[in-house]
XYZ file of C-alpha atoms in Angstrom:
559
model
C 238.046 86.879 -73.208
C 237.101 90.429 -71.979
C 238.135 90.481 -68.313
C 240.577 87.855 -69.145
C 242.762 90.211 -71.619
C 241.994 92.561 -69.234
C 244.079 91.071 -67.065
C 246.196 90.413 -68.825
C 247.240 93.502 -70.062
C 247.223 94.109 -65.501
C 250.093 91.727 -65.872
C 251.967 92.441 -68.518
C 252.224 95.340 -67.324
C 253.342 93.953 -63.408
C 255.230 91.575 -65.217
C 256.870 95.101 -67.029
C 256.843 96.895 -64.457
C 259.238 94.439 -62.330
C 261.775 94.329 -65.158
C 261.662 98.065 -65.265
C 262.445 98.186 -61.145
C 265.220 95.848 -61.388
C 267.328 96.925 -64.061
C 267.037 100.188 -62.628
C 269.164 99.225 -59.886
C 270.571 96.144 -61.146
C 273.527 96.219 -63.826
C 275.763 93.945 -63.554
C 275.648 89.706 -65.297
C 272.798 88.358 -66.756
C 270.704 92.068 -65.972
C 268.202 91.064 -69.108
C 268.395 87.065 -67.456
C 267.331 87.984 -64.161
C 264.966 91.050 -65.142
C 262.808 88.648 -67.397
C 262.621 85.922 -65.114
C 262.258 88.963 -61.827
C 258.961 90.021 -64.284
C 257.979 86.466 -65.864
C 257.202 85.128 -61.804
C 255.661 88.015 -60.601
C 253.124 87.721 -63.838
C 252.860 84.519 -63.185
C 251.667 84.654 -59.684
C 249.354 87.706 -60.955
C 247.705 86.455 -63.054
C 246.727 82.879 -61.509
C 245.561 84.272 -59.000
C 243.354 86.704 -61.173
C 242.359 83.440 -63.476
C 241.836 81.083 -60.837
C 239.315 83.594 -58.478
C 237.959 85.910 -60.946
C 238.040 84.823 -64.792
C 237.455 80.684 -64.460
C 235.274 81.576 -60.675
C 237.059 78.666 -58.983
C 236.585 79.864 -55.230
C 237.930 76.871 -53.622
C 241.311 78.075 -51.449
C 243.176 75.557 -50.986
C 245.603 75.033 -53.727
C 245.081 72.099 -56.131
C 248.573 70.962 -57.053
C 246.873 69.067 -60.096
C 245.360 72.585 -60.973
C 249.231 74.725 -59.985
C 250.926 72.254 -62.451
C 249.275 72.287 -65.431
C 248.476 75.862 -65.205
C 252.340 76.289 -64.901
C 252.706 73.533 -68.146
C 250.556 76.014 -70.279
C 252.688 79.293 -69.171
C 255.475 77.704 -69.609
C 254.193 76.917 -72.985
C 253.578 80.296 -74.135
C 256.434 81.679 -71.924
C 258.127 80.732 -74.550
C 256.668 82.370 -77.166
C 256.654 85.712 -75.056
C 260.718 85.277 -73.987
C 261.574 84.426 -78.400
C 259.680 87.433 -79.400
C 261.576 89.811 -76.706
C 264.842 88.028 -77.513
C 264.131 88.670 -80.919
C 263.608 92.254 -81.163
C 266.119 93.136 -77.968
C 269.346 91.930 -80.699
C 267.409 92.531 -84.053
C 266.650 96.364 -83.148
C 269.231 96.477 -80.124
C 268.028 99.623 -78.776
C 266.079 99.580 -74.293
C 262.303 100.053 -75.835
C 262.314 97.700 -77.890
C 263.165 94.623 -75.796
C 260.053 96.521 -74.248
C 258.000 96.233 -77.135
C 258.758 92.606 -77.483
C 258.329 91.834 -74.695
C 254.460 93.552 -74.988
C 253.003 91.898 -78.357
C 255.331 88.669 -77.266
C 252.938 88.641 -73.737
C 249.882 89.571 -76.272
C 250.646 86.794 -77.881
C 251.189 83.660 -75.058
C 248.220 85.059 -73.588
C 245.513 85.096 -75.938
C 247.049 81.238 -76.544
C 247.091 80.849 -73.024
C 243.637 81.858 -72.295
C 242.319 79.039 -74.889
C 245.008 76.560 -73.264
C 243.793 77.311 -69.693
C 239.521 77.546 -70.999
C 239.513 73.605 -72.227
C 242.571 72.087 -70.236
C 242.922 73.698 -66.563
C 240.546 75.732 -65.237
C 237.740 73.703 -67.603
C 234.652 75.026 -65.695
C 232.251 72.038 -67.891
C 234.408 69.509 -65.481
C 235.008 71.341 -62.302
C 230.883 71.656 -61.950
C 229.699 69.448 -59.353
C 226.913 67.184 -60.343
C 224.726 64.915 -59.316
C 225.210 60.602 -59.073
C 222.807 60.004 -61.571
C 225.060 63.395 -64.060
C 221.105 64.954 -64.692
C 220.268 68.029 -64.088
C 223.438 69.836 -65.165
C 223.816 73.085 -63.992
C 226.536 75.840 -64.062
C 228.298 75.702 -59.533
C 230.936 76.724 -57.999
C 231.923 75.270 -54.663
C 234.292 76.380 -51.833
C 235.158 73.956 -49.079
C 234.540 75.349 -45.026
C 237.874 74.315 -43.211
C 236.765 74.577 -39.740
C 233.307 76.172 -38.115
C 234.796 79.603 -38.885
C 235.425 79.388 -42.100
C 231.782 77.648 -42.262
C 230.122 81.102 -40.175
C 232.503 83.529 -43.140
C 230.911 81.292 -46.268
C 226.865 81.772 -45.286
C 227.592 85.497 -44.219
C 227.954 85.785 -48.073
C 225.236 87.893 -49.795
C 224.586 84.545 -51.657
C 221.883 81.433 -51.357
C 223.779 77.848 -50.825
C 223.358 74.420 -50.763
C 225.013 71.577 -48.089
C 226.853 68.951 -50.415
C 228.452 65.627 -48.695
C 230.293 63.279 -52.038
C 227.537 63.366 -54.820
C 226.133 60.325 -54.125
C 222.194 61.750 -54.226
C 220.949 60.898 -57.945
C 218.541 64.355 -58.197
C 219.459 68.106 -58.131
C 218.830 68.457 -54.149
C 222.291 69.009 -54.130
C 223.039 71.110 -56.930
C 223.022 74.757 -56.995
C 224.480 77.668 -58.524
C 226.818 78.233 -54.812
C 227.814 75.472 -53.026
C 228.930 74.398 -49.820
C 230.774 71.352 -50.012
C 231.589 69.428 -46.571
C 234.198 66.571 -47.578
C 237.081 68.990 -45.379
C 234.891 68.653 -42.441
C 235.889 64.708 -42.321
C 237.627 64.704 -38.927
C 236.547 61.920 -36.223
C 235.830 63.740 -32.567
C 235.049 60.671 -29.709
C 234.040 56.653 -29.702
C 233.033 55.283 -26.505
C 233.496 51.474 -26.739
C 230.825 50.464 -23.789
C 228.459 52.444 -25.522
C 229.125 52.179 -29.114
C 228.444 56.506 -29.295
C 230.918 57.461 -32.246
C 231.124 62.105 -32.787
C 233.177 62.820 -35.897
C 232.469 66.205 -38.213
C 229.492 65.614 -40.882
C 231.848 65.202 -43.923
C 233.096 61.789 -42.945
C 231.952 59.130 -45.381
C 230.139 56.022 -43.901
C 233.053 53.858 -45.632
C 235.835 56.026 -43.718
C 233.538 54.773 -40.196
C 233.358 50.650 -41.738
C 237.412 50.655 -41.927
C 238.201 51.962 -39.273
C 234.960 49.950 -36.811
C 234.934 46.850 -38.620
C 238.050 45.044 -37.066
C 236.718 46.606 -33.694
C 233.796 44.640 -33.855
C 231.704 47.792 -34.718
C 229.199 48.298 -38.079
C 226.502 51.531 -39.025
C 223.049 50.566 -37.326
C 221.394 51.829 -40.604
C 223.267 51.519 -44.004
C 222.029 52.966 -47.739
C 223.633 50.717 -50.296
C 226.837 53.210 -50.797
C 229.094 53.107 -48.428
C 230.694 56.864 -50.449
C 228.231 59.084 -48.487
C 229.010 61.442 -45.580
C 227.414 61.353 -42.168
C 225.793 64.622 -43.274
C 224.286 63.598 -46.318
C 223.138 60.591 -44.588
C 220.803 62.896 -42.019
C 220.043 64.706 -44.806
C 218.419 61.899 -47.017
C 217.385 60.477 -43.947
C 218.718 57.430 -45.103
C 217.444 53.781 -44.781
C 218.881 49.994 -45.237
C 217.452 46.700 -45.926
C 216.711 46.574 -42.191
C 214.502 49.935 -42.434
C 211.339 47.121 -41.193
C 213.286 46.746 -37.838
C 215.234 49.185 -37.208
C 213.598 51.987 -39.253
C 215.938 55.065 -40.776
C 219.087 56.354 -40.705
C 217.504 59.307 -37.879
C 217.253 56.529 -35.008
C 220.322 56.337 -34.309
C 221.288 59.676 -34.274
C 222.330 61.117 -30.502
C 221.933 64.425 -31.686
C 223.890 66.638 -34.128
C 224.903 70.420 -34.550
C 223.693 72.402 -37.447
C 224.602 75.963 -38.590
C 221.629 78.427 -39.421
C 221.412 81.029 -41.688
C 222.454 83.109 -39.633
C 225.576 81.643 -38.805
C 224.593 80.473 -34.950
C 225.136 77.236 -34.241
C 222.069 74.683 -32.584
C 222.679 71.204 -30.720
C 219.683 69.016 -31.758
C 218.511 66.518 -30.389
C 214.538 64.779 -29.625
C 215.035 66.256 -26.715
C 216.536 69.538 -27.186
C 215.696 71.351 -30.613
C 213.826 68.280 -31.632
C 211.068 69.827 -34.217
C 214.609 71.463 -36.287
C 215.741 67.671 -35.300
C 212.568 66.553 -36.584
C 213.053 68.926 -39.751
C 216.678 68.707 -40.697
C 216.227 64.565 -40.739
C 215.146 64.208 -44.682
C 215.486 67.971 -45.001
C 217.987 67.410 -48.158
C 220.612 70.733 -46.249
C 217.500 72.723 -46.400
C 217.697 74.186 -42.559
C 221.315 74.540 -42.255
C 224.589 73.147 -42.756
C 225.337 70.171 -40.109
C 228.829 70.471 -38.321
C 228.891 66.752 -35.564
C 227.457 64.204 -35.736
C 226.904 61.631 -32.480
C 225.501 58.181 -33.411
C 225.288 54.749 -31.924
C 227.606 52.387 -33.766
C 225.910 48.873 -33.658
C 228.488 45.562 -32.269
C 229.138 43.090 -34.374
C 231.097 39.547 -34.138
C 231.967 38.717 -38.104
C 233.120 40.802 -41.253
C 231.008 38.022 -42.762
C 226.909 38.215 -43.476
C 225.163 34.905 -43.788
C 222.998 35.048 -46.615
C 220.123 33.125 -47.939
C 218.434 33.015 -51.550
C 215.000 33.141 -52.363
C 213.960 32.402 -55.848
C 210.411 34.129 -56.749
C 208.705 33.416 -59.792
C 207.014 36.170 -60.017
C 205.768 38.378 -57.493
C 203.194 37.255 -56.374
C 206.124 34.433 -54.335
C 207.905 37.389 -53.896
C 205.412 38.469 -51.398
C 204.579 35.646 -49.682
C 208.793 35.090 -49.638
C 208.838 38.125 -48.158
C 205.936 37.899 -44.850
C 207.458 34.359 -44.345
C 210.635 36.320 -43.531
C 209.892 39.029 -42.545
C 211.934 38.313 -38.923
C 215.127 37.949 -40.818
C 217.308 41.539 -39.746
C 218.064 42.029 -43.783
C 216.241 42.148 -46.819
C 216.056 42.630 -50.264
C 215.204 41.399 -53.908
C 215.779 42.164 -57.596
C 213.359 42.050 -59.862
C 213.343 41.873 -63.366
C 211.270 43.902 -64.497
C 211.245 42.959 -67.814
C 210.141 39.683 -67.362
C 205.860 39.467 -68.604
C 202.863 37.315 -68.159
C 203.040 34.439 -65.240
C 206.715 35.281 -64.373
C 205.757 39.292 -63.726
C 207.632 40.092 -60.954
C 210.521 37.357 -61.047
C 212.676 38.124 -58.650
C 215.900 36.948 -55.876
C 214.997 37.363 -52.161
C 217.868 37.999 -50.380
C 218.286 37.588 -46.565
C 221.120 38.339 -44.465
C 222.110 38.373 -40.817
C 225.711 38.717 -39.419
C 228.082 35.582 -38.343
C 229.339 34.750 -35.204
C 232.800 33.572 -36.013
C 234.620 35.751 -34.408
C 236.374 37.315 -38.167
C 236.863 40.697 -37.757
C 240.126 41.194 -40.007
C 238.446 43.553 -42.582
C 239.531 45.177 -45.020
C 238.338 46.547 -48.200
C 238.130 45.704 -51.125
C 239.887 46.633 -54.806
C 237.853 48.316 -56.457
C 237.146 48.525 -60.659
C 237.159 51.419 -62.302
C 234.307 52.841 -65.919
C 236.643 55.096 -67.023
C 234.691 57.190 -68.984
C 231.217 57.542 -70.011
C 229.843 54.395 -72.470
C 227.741 55.453 -75.832
C 224.353 55.692 -74.356
C 222.942 53.430 -76.589
C 225.070 50.220 -74.790
C 222.306 50.393 -72.323
C 219.356 49.724 -74.170
C 215.994 46.820 -74.072
C 218.580 43.853 -75.167
C 221.161 44.040 -73.188
C 218.773 45.440 -70.009
C 216.687 41.902 -70.520
C 219.689 39.565 -71.926
C 220.920 40.573 -67.850
C 218.615 40.806 -66.081
C 217.485 36.432 -67.710
C 220.697 35.534 -67.301
C 220.967 37.324 -63.551
C 217.717 35.352 -61.888
C 219.113 31.909 -63.549
C 222.686 32.389 -62.022
C 221.419 33.978 -58.642
C 218.686 30.606 -58.782
C 221.079 28.184 -59.382
C 223.337 28.774 -56.581
C 223.483 27.514 -53.240
C 220.508 28.920 -50.873
C 222.565 29.350 -48.273
C 226.516 30.806 -48.067
C 228.754 33.585 -46.717
C 229.703 36.708 -48.036
C 232.050 40.332 -47.378
C 229.662 43.571 -45.950
C 231.162 44.923 -49.704
C 229.017 42.502 -51.339
C 226.027 41.991 -49.484
C 225.919 46.061 -48.162
C 227.597 47.408 -51.079
C 227.821 45.290 -54.428
C 227.587 48.709 -56.854
C 230.793 50.153 -54.299
C 233.221 47.522 -55.887
C 232.820 49.581 -59.315
C 233.945 53.071 -59.167
C 232.260 55.669 -61.495
C 228.948 52.669 -62.611
C 227.112 56.166 -63.115
C 229.493 56.383 -66.787
C 227.733 53.651 -67.745
C 224.621 55.613 -68.433
C 226.212 57.306 -70.808
C 226.768 61.760 -70.898
C 222.596 62.344 -70.663
C 222.391 60.895 -67.363
C 219.725 58.755 -65.654
C 217.241 59.146 -63.649
C 216.712 56.777 -60.211
C 213.095 56.205 -59.553
C 212.484 55.183 -55.753
C 208.547 55.034 -54.593
C 206.861 53.301 -52.002
C 203.410 52.277 -51.747
C 201.554 51.913 -48.743
C 201.250 47.941 -47.462
C 197.648 46.971 -48.281
C 197.689 47.994 -51.556
C 201.570 47.134 -52.168
C 200.934 43.592 -54.492
C 198.463 45.833 -57.213
C 200.537 48.814 -56.875
C 203.281 47.499 -58.050
C 202.063 44.607 -60.210
C 199.998 47.500 -61.693
C 203.661 49.759 -62.237
C 205.329 46.833 -63.692
C 203.392 45.429 -66.129
C 203.852 48.824 -68.080
C 207.317 49.306 -67.246
C 207.510 45.828 -69.202
C 204.833 47.070 -71.978
C 207.293 49.950 -72.355
C 210.141 48.033 -73.072
C 211.733 50.951 -70.436
C 212.972 48.234 -68.218
C 216.347 48.957 -65.656
C 218.700 46.257 -64.378
C 218.340 47.774 -61.238
C 216.009 47.116 -60.011
C 215.587 46.384 -56.026
C 212.119 45.631 -54.055
C 211.974 45.825 -50.183
C 209.710 46.123 -47.213
C 209.972 49.005 -44.578
C 208.673 49.338 -41.142
C 206.786 52.536 -39.285
C 207.426 55.663 -40.757
C 209.294 57.960 -38.352
C 208.363 61.163 -36.939
C 210.536 63.090 -39.226
C 208.975 65.951 -41.529
C 210.198 65.204 -45.290
C 211.442 60.594 -44.269
C 210.941 59.286 -46.954
C 209.484 55.037 -45.396
C 205.829 54.289 -44.760
C 204.742 51.194 -43.080
C 204.743 48.976 -46.979
C 207.319 48.497 -50.179
C 209.607 50.148 -52.209
C 211.039 50.119 -55.314
C 214.191 51.581 -57.083
C 214.660 51.410 -60.620
C 217.317 52.980 -62.176
C 215.859 54.924 -66.273
C 218.367 55.807 -68.746
C 217.639 59.673 -69.594
C 216.128 59.033 -73.657
C 212.912 60.336 -75.619
C 209.549 58.519 -73.470
C 210.930 58.296 -69.839
C 209.786 61.321 -68.475
C 206.145 60.478 -70.150
C 206.278 57.428 -68.613
C 207.307 58.946 -64.747
C 204.435 61.279 -65.027
C 202.676 58.613 -65.361
C 203.505 55.952 -62.603
C 203.516 59.192 -60.577
C 200.080 59.092 -61.006
C 199.800 55.870 -59.880
C 201.716 56.584 -56.603
C 199.382 59.241 -56.140
C 196.320 57.480 -56.528
C 197.404 54.869 -53.491
C 198.415 57.013 -51.191
C 202.167 56.651 -51.601
C 205.444 58.961 -51.951
C 208.710 59.725 -54.506
C 212.061 59.503 -52.660
C 213.512 63.275 -52.906
C 216.891 61.710 -52.432
C 216.977 60.326 -55.857
C 213.977 62.418 -57.369
C 215.217 65.095 -59.845
C 211.972 65.377 -61.561
C 208.547 65.297 -59.291
C 206.218 67.543 -59.993
C 205.173 69.942 -57.332
C 201.758 69.172 -57.150
C 202.915 65.242 -57.187
C 204.906 66.160 -53.308
C 202.524 68.573 -51.993
C 199.940 65.475 -52.378
C 202.450 62.429 -50.867
C 204.441 64.725 -48.064
C 202.110 65.508 -45.206
C 204.312 67.004 -43.314
C 204.800 69.159 -45.802
C 203.275 72.845 -43.229
C 205.939 71.708 -41.150
C 209.056 71.781 -42.777
C 207.566 74.806 -44.693
C 206.603 76.349 -41.087
C 210.356 75.037 -39.111
C 212.161 77.312 -42.242
C 210.379 80.887 -42.036
C 210.780 80.058 -38.456
C 214.584 79.545 -38.449
C 214.737 82.501 -41.736
C 216.586 79.814 -44.231
C 214.971 79.995 -47.761
C 216.819 83.353 -48.706
C 220.153 81.429 -47.127
C 219.943 77.547 -48.439
C 218.415 77.021 -51.677
C 218.847 73.611 -54.071
C 217.285 73.147 -57.711
C 215.172 70.493 -55.844
C 213.858 73.359 -53.424
C 212.919 76.147 -55.651
C 210.939 73.160 -58.871
C 209.792 72.001 -55.043
C 208.770 74.986 -53.786
C 209.993 73.931 -50.213
C-alpha cells in the first residue's frame, strides 16, 4: 500500500504537471476541460505501468486486453470522483490554486479507493498465480512468457531462479517456483516430413494442436498420456507414457532430438547421439536441466480416427492380472479399478483394450467440452459418493457390448471432455498418487495397497492400472517393467499419513513414485527408489544449472 500510494503521488504530480504545462501554452476554449483530460490520460498511462510491473508485479510484457479494460473501468470510476472534487473546488472558490487543491484531494480519495479495486478485481495476485493441476501446493509466484530465443536468453540472464512451465497439467509441485518461465508463446510448428512422419515444432505446442492438425492427414502421436492438453516440452520433462508403454515405451522413444537452452544461455542440440547424457537427464528431468526450445518427434501413421475398443470385466484383481497377461500383445490397454471394493471383489475392474481401426475415416473434429465453472464444496466428494460412483460405473461398463468403436478423444482422453475437472475436488485441491511395482511383486503389492485404501475409506473414482515394459536409459524416468496404479485423493485429514504408509510399501517392494504427479514424497523415499539419481545430479553440477533452475519439488527432494 505504501509503494502504491507513493506511485499514486508520483502519478498525481505528473497529472498536475501536464495540466500546468497545458494551460501555460493554451488559453483557448475548453482550457480547463482539455487540461484535465490530458493530465488524466498521462497519469493513467504512467500509473498503469507502475502498478502492473512494480506494485502487483505482473511480469509478462504483452498487453492483457481484459486486464487493461478492467483497469480502465476502475480508473474511470475513480476519475469521476477526482473530476467532481476538482470541479467543486474550482467553482466553489474560483481560483487557479483551488483547482489544483481540489484535484489533489480528489486524486487522493480516488487512488485509495482504486487500490482496493485493483487489488481485488484487476491485479488479483492470488488468481494470477500459476498452480499445478492438483491445486496443491499453492505459492505466490510471477511468470514471464518469452516470445523468441533471444528473449528467453535475456530472461535466463536475470539473477533469479526459474522453472519452466508448460500448460499446468503436472499434478504436483514439479513446475512450481517463485519465478516461472511459461512456454505458451513458443508454440509454432516448424516443419513436417510426410515420408518419415518427423515433426519439428516449438516446445510450447500442445499435443491437442498436433492431433487437431495431423489426424486428418493420417498421423497420430506415437506416445500419448491421458490428457492432450500438455506441451511438447512438458511431455519431455515428465517423459510421459500412455496405454501402450508395454509395447512402445515412453515419450522419449519417439524423440529424434530437441534443443535446450542452458543456464548460461548456450543452446545445445540433444539426442541419443549428440549430448546424449544431457538427453538422458532432460527426458524425465522435470525442467531442471534448462528450457527446451524446439522438438523433433516421430508421429505414427494411422488409417482411422476410430479405435476398436474391447471391454473385459474382471470380478477381482486376480482376474484382472490374468486378463492383462492374455491380452499383453494388444497395443493399447488400461484398466479402471474400483479401489473401494472389498473381500472377494477387491480389485474388481474393467480392462479396456484398443487398436486403431482401418476404415480410412480420418474426418476428425475435436469434441466440444463441458466445463466445471467453479470449485465444488469439498464435502461433495466423500466415501459415500465415490462408493456409489464406482459401483454404478462398474455395472454400467460391465453391461456394455464387449467390442465397439470409440473416437480418439473418448479412448485416449476421456477427462479432456470436462474442462477444469480438477475443480471437482474443491479449493483445497487433491493429490494424485501414482506408483509402480516390479512385475514379480505387482500382484502382491497391489492387493496389499488396495486392501489398505478400502479399509481407510479413502477411495478414488479415478483409479487407473497399466502394464509397463522395460525401463529406459533416462536418469529420472518413472516406468520399470511391472504395473502402475494412479489414484486421486482429495486433500483431507489423514491423507498424508496414508500416503506415507503406502510409500513404505512401495519402497519395500522395489517400486517408485512418479515425479510428475508427486507433491509430498520425502527425500529419503525418492533417493531409495531412483537408482540413476547420482547421474542426474552429476549432470546438473557439470552444466551448472542449480543456481538457475529450481522448483519446489527440486528443493524438497534435493535435486
